[in-house]
Tab-separated table of C-alpha atoms in Angstrom:
chain	number	residue	atom	x	y	z
A	1	MET	CA	56.426	-76.515	-8.516
A	2	THR	CA	55.372	-77.915	-10.791
A	3	ASP	CA	54.477	-82.105	-10.799
A	4	LYS	CA	56.348	-83.441	-13.858
A	5	LYS	CA	55.731	-86.986	-13.360
A	6	SER	CA	52.098	-87.193	-12.890
A	7	GLY	CA	50.733	-83.642	-13.586
A	8	GLY	CA	48.725	-83.543	-10.357
A	9	PRO	CA	47.615	-86.003	-8.472
A	10	LEU	CA	43.688	-86.057	-10.526
A	11	ALA	CA	46.067	-87.031	-14.031
A	12	GLY	CA	44.299	-89.671	-16.038
A	13	VAL	CA	40.754	-88.768	-14.437
A	14	ARG	CA	38.598	-86.663	-17.287
A	15	VAL	CA	36.222	-84.552	-16.925
A	16	LEU	CA	32.863	-83.518	-18.881
A	17	GLU	CA	31.706	-79.946	-18.001
A	18	LEU	CA	28.382	-78.956	-19.055
A	19	GLY	CA	26.189	-75.978	-18.140
A	20	SER	CA	27.010	-72.123	-17.798
A	21	SER	CA	28.172	-69.803	-14.772
A	22	VAL	CA	29.838	-70.426	-11.666
A	23	ALA	CA	29.319	-73.239	-9.838
A	24	GLY	CA	29.795	-75.688	-12.537
A	25	PRO	CA	33.152	-73.994	-14.324
A	26	PHE	CA	34.513	-73.333	-10.709
A	27	CYS	CA	33.724	-76.680	-10.383
A	28	GLY	CA	35.113	-78.099	-13.056
A	29	ARG	CA	38.365	-75.482	-12.242
A	30	LEU	CA	38.882	-77.362	-8.918
A	31	LEU	CA	39.835	-80.320	-10.558
A	32	ALA	CA	41.750	-78.654	-13.500
A	33	ASP	CA	43.969	-77.021	-11.142
A	34	PHE	CA	45.280	-80.964	-9.779
A	35	GLY	CA	45.710	-82.512	-13.003
A	36	ALA	CA	42.277	-83.841	-14.158
A	37	GLU	CA	41.098	-83.123	-17.979
A	38	VAL	CA	38.584	-81.407	-17.984
A	39	ILE	CA	36.313	-80.571	-21.495
A	40	LYS	CA	33.891	-77.999	-21.107
A	41	VAL	CA	31.666	-77.592	-23.555
A	42	GLU	CA	30.440	-74.543	-24.638
A	43	VAL	CA	27.445	-73.041	-27.038
A	44	ALA	CA	28.359	-71.001	-30.216
A	45	GLU	CA	28.258	-67.731	-28.451
A	46	GLY	CA	30.067	-69.007	-25.634
A	47	ASP	CA	29.178	-69.235	-21.620
A	48	ALA	CA	27.557	-66.818	-20.487
A	49	VAL	CA	30.871	-65.715	-17.335
A	50	ARG	CA	32.259	-64.601	-20.726
A	51	SER	CA	29.918	-61.892	-20.137
A	52	MET	CA	30.243	-61.335	-17.121
A	53	GLY	CA	32.948	-59.191	-15.029
A	54	LYS	CA	35.556	-56.851	-16.797
A	55	ARG	CA	37.116	-57.451	-19.714
A	56	ALA	CA	40.854	-56.527	-21.489
A	57	SER	CA	41.912	-56.343	-25.075
A	58	GLY	CA	38.578	-57.718	-25.544
A	59	LYS	CA	39.072	-60.819	-23.470
A	60	SER	CA	37.078	-61.498	-20.769
A	61	LEU	CA	39.057	-61.878	-17.517
A	62	TYR	CA	36.633	-64.325	-15.265
A	63	ALA	CA	36.299	-66.812	-18.314
A	64	ALA	CA	40.685	-66.551	-18.532
A	65	SER	CA	40.728	-67.480	-14.945
A	66	ILE	CA	37.635	-69.671	-14.166
A	67	PHE	CA	38.155	-71.759	-17.776
A	68	ARG	CA	41.829	-72.359	-17.024
A	69	ASN	CA	43.667	-75.445	-17.733
A	70	LYS	CA	40.399	-76.579	-18.748
A	71	ARG	CA	39.627	-77.890	-22.821
A	72	MET	CA	37.151	-75.620	-24.685
A	73	ILE	CA	34.823	-77.186	-27.358
A	74	SER	CA	31.435	-76.088	-28.575
A	75	VAL	CA	28.681	-78.441	-29.220
A	76	ASP	CA	24.926	-78.259	-29.914
A	77	LEU	CA	23.370	-79.856	-27.816
A	78	LYS	CA	19.830	-79.068	-29.956
A	79	SER	CA	21.123	-81.234	-32.025
A	80	ASP	CA	20.989	-85.212	-32.841
A	81	GLU	CA	24.750	-84.982	-33.561
A	82	GLY	CA	25.845	-82.373	-31.365
A	83	ARG	CA	23.981	-84.337	-27.891
A	84	SER	CA	25.863	-87.820	-29.883
A	85	ILE	CA	29.524	-86.557	-29.934
A	86	VAL	CA	28.560	-85.670	-26.118
A	87	ALA	CA	26.933	-88.825	-24.758
A	88	ARG	CA	30.725	-90.736	-26.473
A	89	LEU	CA	32.549	-87.956	-25.032
A	90	ALA	CA	30.633	-88.764	-21.338
A	91	GLU	CA	31.301	-92.769	-22.015
A	92	ARG	CA	35.243	-91.793	-22.165
A	93	SER	CA	35.216	-89.805	-19.326
A	94	ASP	CA	35.074	-90.873	-15.552
A	95	ILE	CA	32.962	-87.239	-14.363
A	96	VAL	CA	30.822	-85.405	-15.849
A	97	ILE	CA	29.723	-82.193	-14.253
A	98	GLU	CA	26.444	-80.211	-14.903
A	99	ASN	CA	24.155	-77.744	-13.846
A	100	PHE	CA	21.334	-77.314	-15.603
A	101	ARG	CA	17.991	-76.991	-14.449
A	102	PRO	CA	16.750	-80.795	-12.681
A	103	GLY	CA	14.733	-83.258	-15.895
A	104	THR	CA	17.437	-80.744	-18.473
A	105	MET	CA	19.827	-83.888	-18.969
A	106	GLU	CA	16.855	-86.235	-19.473
A	107	ARG	CA	15.445	-84.106	-22.266
A	108	LEU	CA	18.696	-84.018	-24.199
A	109	GLY	CA	18.640	-88.052	-23.521
A	110	LEU	CA	22.445	-87.724	-21.790
A	111	GLY	CA	20.519	-88.269	-17.737
A	112	TYR	CA	22.489	-90.384	-15.438
A	113	ASP	CA	20.154	-93.633	-16.065
A	114	THR	CA	21.106	-93.169	-19.215
A	115	LEU	CA	24.572	-91.846	-19.386
A	116	SER	CA	25.880	-94.967	-17.343
A	117	ARG	CA	24.395	-97.656	-19.187
A	118	SER	CA	27.329	-97.543	-21.528
A	119	ASN	CA	29.455	-96.085	-18.351
A	120	PRO	CA	28.774	-97.454	-15.513
A	121	GLY	CA	31.730	-96.671	-13.603
A	122	LEU	CA	30.566	-92.799	-13.712
A	123	VAL	CA	30.122	-90.204	-11.465
A	124	MET	CA	27.538	-87.216	-12.333
A	125	ILE	CA	28.046	-84.263	-10.583
A	126	ARG	CA	24.244	-82.190	-10.869
A	127	ILE	CA	24.254	-78.592	-9.187
A	128	SER	CA	21.738	-76.810	-9.293
A	129	GLY	CA	19.377	-73.708	-7.281
A	130	PHE	CA	17.130	-76.475	-5.016
A	131	GLY	CA	18.221	-79.823	-5.930
A	132	GLN	CA	16.797	-83.201	-7.913
A	133	THR	CA	14.210	-84.069	-6.088
A	134	GLY	CA	11.756	-82.019	-3.621
A	135	PRO	CA	8.900	-79.233	-3.967
A	136	TYR	CA	11.110	-76.261	-4.997
A	137	ALA	CA	13.572	-78.761	-7.591
A	138	GLN	CA	12.130	-76.499	-10.604
A	139	ARG	CA	12.494	-73.354	-9.406
A	140	ALA	CA	15.356	-71.453	-11.849
A	141	GLY	CA	18.622	-70.399	-8.952
A	142	TYR	CA	21.312	-68.106	-8.767
A	143	GLY	CA	23.690	-68.304	-5.612
A	144	ALA	CA	22.287	-65.147	-4.737
A	145	ILE	CA	18.829	-66.513	-4.884
A	146	GLY	CA	20.508	-69.302	-2.492
A	147	GLU	CA	21.172	-67.593	0.113
A	148	ALA	CA	18.392	-66.027	0.011
A	149	LEU	CA	16.466	-68.862	0.767
A	150	SER	CA	18.937	-70.444	2.945
A	151	GLY	CA	19.014	-67.694	5.417
A	152	LEU	CA	22.633	-66.930	4.979
A	153	ARG	CA	21.325	-63.640	3.344
A	154	TYR	CA	19.543	-62.485	6.443
A	155	LEU	CA	22.369	-62.369	8.559
A	156	THR	CA	24.871	-61.180	6.060
A	157	GLY	CA	24.805	-56.772	6.980
A	158	ASP	CA	24.869	-54.340	9.543
A	159	PRO	CA	22.010	-54.881	12.124
A	160	ASP	CA	20.171	-51.628	10.858
A	161	ARG	CA	19.901	-51.996	7.336
A	162	ALA	CA	18.508	-54.122	5.157
A	163	PRO	CA	20.164	-57.519	4.253
A	164	ALA	CA	23.467	-57.173	2.217
A	165	ARG	CA	25.376	-59.506	0.010
A	166	ILE	CA	29.107	-59.914	-0.467
A	167	ALA	CA	30.553	-58.131	-4.209
A	168	ALA	CA	31.422	-61.925	-5.325
A	169	SER	CA	30.170	-65.534	-6.094
A	170	VAL	CA	30.322	-66.974	-2.296
A	171	THR	CA	27.711	-69.405	-2.855
A	172	ASP	CA	28.360	-70.689	-5.743
A	173	GLU	CA	31.757	-70.959	-5.544
A	174	VAL	CA	31.297	-73.184	-2.337
A	175	THR	CA	28.609	-75.011	-4.283
A	176	GLY	CA	31.100	-75.889	-6.393
A	177	LEU	CA	33.426	-76.752	-3.991
A	178	TYR	CA	30.841	-79.227	-2.126
A	179	GLY	CA	30.679	-81.163	-5.784
A	180	ALA	CA	34.049	-81.560	-6.659
A	181	LEU	CA	34.853	-83.028	-2.667
A	182	GLY	CA	31.451	-85.027	-3.632
A	183	GLY	CA	33.147	-86.180	-6.867
A	184	MET	CA	36.076	-87.130	-5.400
A	185	MET	CA	34.386	-89.038	-2.367
A	186	ALA	CA	32.210	-90.847	-5.452
A	187	LEU	CA	35.648	-91.903	-7.142
A	188	PHE	CA	37.049	-92.718	-3.695
A	189	ALA	CA	33.863	-95.512	-3.520
A	190	ARG	CA	34.460	-96.584	-7.264
A	191	SER	CA	37.696	-97.703	-6.561
A	192	ARG	CA	36.065	-100.629	-4.268
A	193	THR	CA	32.354	-101.131	-6.507
A	194	GLY	CA	33.267	-100.145	-9.801
A	195	ARG	CA	30.475	-98.023	-9.151
A	196	GLY	CA	29.456	-94.909	-9.709
A	197	GLN	CA	26.942	-92.637	-8.455
A	198	VAL	CA	24.993	-89.533	-8.437
A	199	VAL	CA	26.649	-86.389	-6.725
A	200	ASP	CA	23.337	-83.556	-5.756
A	201	ALA	CA	24.936	-80.323	-4.701
A	202	THR	CA	22.769	-77.305	-3.987
A	203	LEU	CA	22.669	-73.683	-4.121
A	204	TYR	CA	20.667	-73.141	-1.299
A	205	GLU	CA	21.952	-76.595	0.769
A	206	SER	CA	25.307	-75.200	-0.023
A	207	ALA	CA	24.611	-71.385	1.641
A	208	PHE	CA	22.380	-72.995	4.222
A	209	SER	CA	25.526	-75.756	6.084
A	210	LEU	CA	27.447	-72.310	6.481
A	211	ILE	CA	24.407	-71.343	9.493
A	212	GLU	CA	25.604	-74.678	11.115
A	213	PRO	CA	25.386	-73.026	14.559
A	214	HIS	CA	22.264	-71.177	14.809
A	215	VAL	CA	20.500	-74.479	13.625
A	216	PRO	CA	20.522	-76.355	16.804
A	217	THR	CA	20.007	-72.529	18.751
A	218	TYR	CA	16.403	-71.991	17.237
A	219	ASP	CA	15.617	-75.678	17.939
A	220	GLN	CA	16.526	-75.346	21.469
A	221	LEU	CA	16.689	-71.962	22.746
A	222	GLY	CA	13.628	-70.397	20.353
A	223	VAL	CA	16.322	-67.608	19.129
A	224	ILE	CA	16.314	-66.448	15.757
A	225	ALA	CA	20.255	-65.631	14.797
A	226	GLU	CA	20.389	-61.657	13.745
A	227	ARG	CA	22.440	-59.635	11.266
A	228	ALA	CA	25.955	-58.082	13.887
A	229	GLY	CA	27.529	-55.899	11.188
A	230	ALA	CA	31.463	-57.019	11.656
A	231	ARG	CA	30.964	-58.400	15.090
A	232	LEU	CA	30.500	-62.112	15.613
A	233	PRO	CA	27.890	-62.738	18.575
A	234	ASP	CA	29.009	-64.799	21.701
A	235	SER	CA	32.700	-64.891	20.304
A	236	ALA	CA	33.583	-61.808	22.230
A	237	PRO	CA	36.400	-59.385	21.004
A	238	ASN	CA	35.606	-60.562	17.346
A	239	ASN	CA	34.910	-57.472	15.235
A	240	THR	CA	36.470	-54.351	12.814
A	241	TYR	CA	37.879	-51.594	14.119
A	242	VAL	CA	38.844	-47.854	13.050
A	243	THR	CA	42.395	-46.405	13.053
A	244	ARG	CA	43.731	-43.317	13.755
A	245	ASP	CA	44.376	-42.954	10.181
A	246	GLU	CA	40.788	-44.671	9.089
A	247	ARG	CA	41.751	-47.956	8.253
A	248	HIS	CA	40.391	-50.726	9.333
A	249	ILE	CA	41.330	-53.979	11.252
A	250	HIS	CA	39.631	-56.925	12.562
A	251	ILE	CA	40.385	-58.716	15.764
A	252	THR	CA	39.517	-61.618	17.273
A	253	ALA	CA	40.114	-62.334	20.990
A	254	MET	CA	37.643	-64.744	21.974
A	255	GLY	CA	40.029	-67.207	23.712
A	256	ASP	CA	41.004	-65.910	27.828
A	257	ALA	CA	44.109	-66.506	26.500
A	258	VAL	CA	44.246	-64.648	24.067
A	259	PHE	CA	42.379	-61.864	25.220
A	260	ALA	CA	44.700	-61.543	27.919
A	261	ARG	CA	47.662	-61.559	25.651
A	262	LEU	CA	45.427	-58.349	23.908
A	263	ALA	CA	44.854	-56.672	27.278
A	264	THR	CA	49.161	-56.727	27.718
A	265	ALA	CA	49.356	-55.459	24.043
A	266	MET	CA	46.964	-52.624	24.922
A	267	GLY	CA	48.462	-51.409	27.414
A	268	GLN	CA	45.529	-52.390	29.795
A	269	SER	CA	46.663	-55.565	31.334
A	270	GLU	CA	44.307	-55.122	34.314
A	271	LEU	CA	40.779	-55.989	31.757
A	272	ALA	CA	42.270	-59.702	32.125
A	273	ASP	CA	42.091	-60.453	36.068
A	274	ASP	CA	38.535	-57.740	35.077
A	275	ASP	CA	35.319	-59.907	36.201
A	276	ARG	CA	33.164	-58.727	33.167
A	277	TYR	CA	36.314	-59.767	30.959
A	278	ARG	CA	38.241	-62.727	32.572
A	279	THR	CA	35.681	-65.431	30.421
A	280	GLN	CA	34.399	-66.043	27.286
A	281	LEU	CA	30.991	-65.736	28.522
A	282	ALA	CA	31.958	-62.786	30.513
A	283	ARG	CA	33.543	-60.795	27.802
A	284	SER	CA	30.143	-62.275	25.481
A	285	ALA	CA	28.074	-60.832	28.264
A	286	ASN	CA	29.476	-57.607	28.312
A	287	GLU	CA	30.635	-57.361	24.426
A	288	GLU	CA	29.400	-53.349	24.011
A	289	VAL	CA	31.269	-52.131	26.330
A	290	LEU	CA	34.320	-54.107	25.938
A	291	ASP	CA	33.764	-52.968	21.442
A	292	ASP	CA	34.257	-49.343	23.530
A	293	ILE	CA	37.244	-49.851	24.891
A	294	ILE	CA	39.485	-51.852	22.656
A	295	ALA	CA	37.511	-49.251	19.936
A	296	GLY	CA	39.039	-46.122	21.622
A	297	TRP	CA	42.750	-47.893	21.950
A	298	VAL	CA	42.667	-48.568	18.236
A	299	ARG	CA	41.169	-45.029	17.268
A	300	THR	CA	44.143	-43.664	19.110
A	301	HIS	CA	46.831	-45.514	16.570
A	302	ALA	CA	47.694	-45.717	13.402
A	303	LEU	CA	46.694	-49.044	11.303
A	304	ASP	CA	50.758	-49.932	11.019
A	305	ASP	CA	50.893	-49.613	14.665
A	306	VAL	CA	48.214	-51.932	15.459
A	307	VAL	CA	49.290	-54.215	13.501
A	308	ALA	CA	52.777	-54.381	14.895
A	309	ALA	CA	51.644	-54.405	19.024
A	310	LEU	CA	48.814	-57.858	17.774
A	311	ASN	CA	51.293	-59.233	15.701
A	312	GLU	CA	54.241	-58.836	18.457
A	313	GLY	CA	51.819	-59.666	21.008
A	314	GLY	CA	50.884	-63.487	19.270
A	315	VAL	CA	46.457	-61.997	18.624
A	316	PRO	CA	44.912	-63.169	16.079
A	317	SER	CA	44.200	-59.329	13.706
A	318	ALA	CA	44.798	-58.556	9.682
A	319	PRO	CA	44.086	-55.181	8.211
A	320	ILE	CA	40.925	-55.440	5.521
A	321	TYR	CA	42.290	-55.469	2.450
A	322	SER	CA	41.271	-54.417	-0.990
A	323	VAL	CA	42.511	-56.569	-4.255
A	324	ALA	CA	45.136	-53.483	-4.531
A	325	ASP	CA	47.006	-54.094	-0.842
A	326	ILE	CA	46.361	-58.434	-1.813
A	327	PHE	CA	48.855	-56.898	-4.764
A	328	LYS	CA	51.619	-55.077	-2.145
A	329	ASP	CA	51.341	-57.970	-0.006
A	330	ALA	CA	54.689	-60.092	0.318
A	331	HIS	CA	52.840	-63.396	1.483
A	332	PHE	CA	50.629	-63.416	-0.991
A	333	GLU	CA	53.717	-63.437	-3.599
A	334	ALA	CA	55.699	-65.709	-1.178
A	335	ARG	CA	52.751	-68.421	-1.116
A	336	ASP	CA	52.118	-68.692	-5.091
A	337	MET	CA	48.653	-66.920	-4.361
A	338	LEU	CA	49.138	-64.404	-7.297
A	339	LEU	CA	50.741	-65.925	-10.708
A	340	ARG	CA	51.648	-64.047	-13.286
A	341	VAL	CA	50.508	-66.239	-16.742
A	342	PRO	CA	51.114	-65.944	-20.374
A	343	ASP	CA	47.973	-65.456	-22.214
A	344	ASP	CA	47.791	-65.015	-25.978
A	345	THR	CA	45.426	-62.003	-26.121
A	346	LEU	CA	47.025	-59.866	-22.537
A	347	GLY	CA	50.108	-60.939	-22.677
A	348	THR	CA	50.307	-61.892	-19.069
A	349	VAL	CA	47.313	-61.778	-16.536
A	350	VAL	CA	47.751	-61.990	-13.267
A	351	LEU	CA	45.362	-64.923	-11.788
A	352	ALA	CA	44.694	-65.963	-7.631
A	353	GLY	CA	46.487	-69.238	-6.899
A	354	VAL	CA	45.537	-72.815	-6.822
A	355	VAL	CA	43.829	-73.811	-3.298
A	356	PRO	CA	44.961	-76.261	-1.519
A	357	LYS	CA	48.548	-77.019	-0.888
A	358	LEU	CA	49.613	-80.259	-1.344
A	359	SER	CA	52.831	-81.117	-0.830
A	360	ASP	CA	53.926	-84.184	-3.426
A	361	THR	CA	51.498	-84.056	-6.160
A	362	PRO	CA	50.966	-79.842	-6.405
A	363	GLY	CA	48.119	-78.607	-8.787
A	364	ALA	CA	48.973	-75.556	-10.931
A	365	VAL	CA	47.855	-73.485	-13.451
A	366	ARG	CA	49.183	-74.601	-17.243
A	367	HIS	CA	47.524	-71.915	-18.844
A	368	THR	CA	44.357	-69.443	-19.128
A	369	GLY	CA	41.311	-70.184	-20.219
A	370	HIS	CA	40.936	-70.805	-23.252
A	371	GLY	CA	38.143	-69.628	-27.069
A	372	VAL	CA	35.284	-70.701	-27.480
A	373	GLY	CA	35.998	-74.269	-29.910
A	374	GLU	CA	39.216	-73.403	-29.486
A	375	ASP	CA	40.023	-77.258	-28.899
A	376	THR	CA	36.649	-78.730	-30.409
A	377	ALA	CA	38.783	-80.251	-33.396
A	378	ASP	CA	41.262	-81.485	-30.738
A	379	VAL	CA	39.253	-82.840	-28.305
A	380	LEU	CA	36.988	-84.599	-31.326
A	381	ALA	CA	40.308	-86.125	-32.793
A	382	GLU	CA	41.783	-87.419	-30.138
A	383	ILE	CA	39.509	-88.931	-28.246
A	384	LEU	CA	36.731	-89.712	-30.786
A	385	GLY	CA	39.307	-90.545	-33.350
A	386	LEU	CA	37.089	-88.003	-35.806
A	387	GLY	CA	38.776	-86.959	-39.094
A	388	ALA	CA	39.795	-84.093	-40.372
A	389	ALA	CA	36.701	-84.518	-43.211
A	390	GLU	CA	33.778	-85.695	-40.203
A	391	ILE	CA	35.092	-82.443	-38.354
A	392	ALA	CA	35.200	-80.072	-40.869
A	393	GLU	CA	31.827	-81.607	-42.224
A	394	LEU	CA	30.178	-81.224	-38.250
A	395	LYS	CA	31.702	-77.346	-38.462
A	396	ARG	CA	29.967	-77.078	-41.746
A	397	ASP	CA	26.874	-77.962	-39.791
A	398	ARG	CA	26.820	-75.784	-37.662
A	399	ILE	CA	27.443	-78.460	-35.261
A	400	ILE	CA	30.541	-76.926	-33.517
A	401	VAL	CA	32.513	-74.483	-33.365
A	402	ALA	CA	36.682	-75.088	-34.337
A	403	SER	CA	39.233	-72.434	-34.343
A	404	PRO	CA	41.045	-72.806	-37.923
A	405	THR	CA	43.663	-73.424	-35.817
A	406	THR	CA	44.533	-74.662	-32.281
A	407	PRO	CA	47.398	-73.189	-30.700
A	408	SER	CA	49.717	-75.683	-28.634
A	409	ILE	CA	48.454	-75.665	-24.686
A	410	ILE	CA	51.506	-73.422	-22.843
A	411	GLU	CA	54.171	-75.810	-21.774
A	412	LYS	CA	55.207	-73.618	-19.224
A	413	GLU	CA	53.178	-74.593	-15.470
A	414	VAL	CA	52.977	-72.400	-13.344
A	415	SER	CA	51.895	-72.701	-9.467
């Protein structure tokens, strides 16, 4: 399902992506999936993402995914010539994404005030640990650090253990998502005013936004939310249970009507009329006993039987999947969430699909992440009009890294 007319809803939008690691590149990847021309600037040794995660045939699998759909160029920002190249590209761009420590872009002569003089409509998405202002602005930060300060990490894990973490870069990606949303809102505002603006997206604030209900609760009641394991407090039943075959399933039946359906599926319909469980408030007050009842029923059945009974009864539930389970699931396949994408090194690699789904102008995966400097020569020639001799000189002086041959982007789009 490829939108051949527009190439996606962001076709015609040019994005210059600076910085490294996860949050900035994830933000750029979201825009690239929906048709933006994203030009990522890397250092000669490559983005830090290339050394994260696993490798196959010498290629970073993380980079194959998070750099997909982008044009990869390598420019030395420590040199005057390199900074000039980036400034000229920014002059011809709609959005600049950067996730350096605050003040770095200004020291490089690439701050928003400087770049917007020649491009007043420029939108700059600035991603950092703690924001462009405030007493913590200069602190170094990663997603896990933002989670720690935000209160989200305090809530993660079992109550009798130290705070845990999810084995994924969740806060980085949530921040990248906020950055992309802010960038789209800024472009929408520009369509009316003609002026660009700065989007200030932070790791700690993005994580903090996820604990929204606990803020007024503490303010009004002085209640400090604590770790609750798999359970969602004050939302009973909403927990993970173990089946007879030692599999895990999560069941959420907090609504009164849904709980009645769960009780019927369990063969214990009388529970829905019991004053201890009839309403959400009552169930939350008695969630320990209720969880024991549900756990007892689940424990006597195999996972497949529990899933079948709950699905038939209209009860929200799902087995706890590993990535191996996902690869076997027909729904992921049917929804194009497991994309088999051609790759020059790997032959074919499966990447996570495009989210969200748009009915008229869907996103697409056009190619996997390119190598360091693979598109440098093409970008400098097409956008800045540099000739082969100029590009060769920049390469000789190590201002740029440019592949000797730039493979054509795979024409077949996968969505």
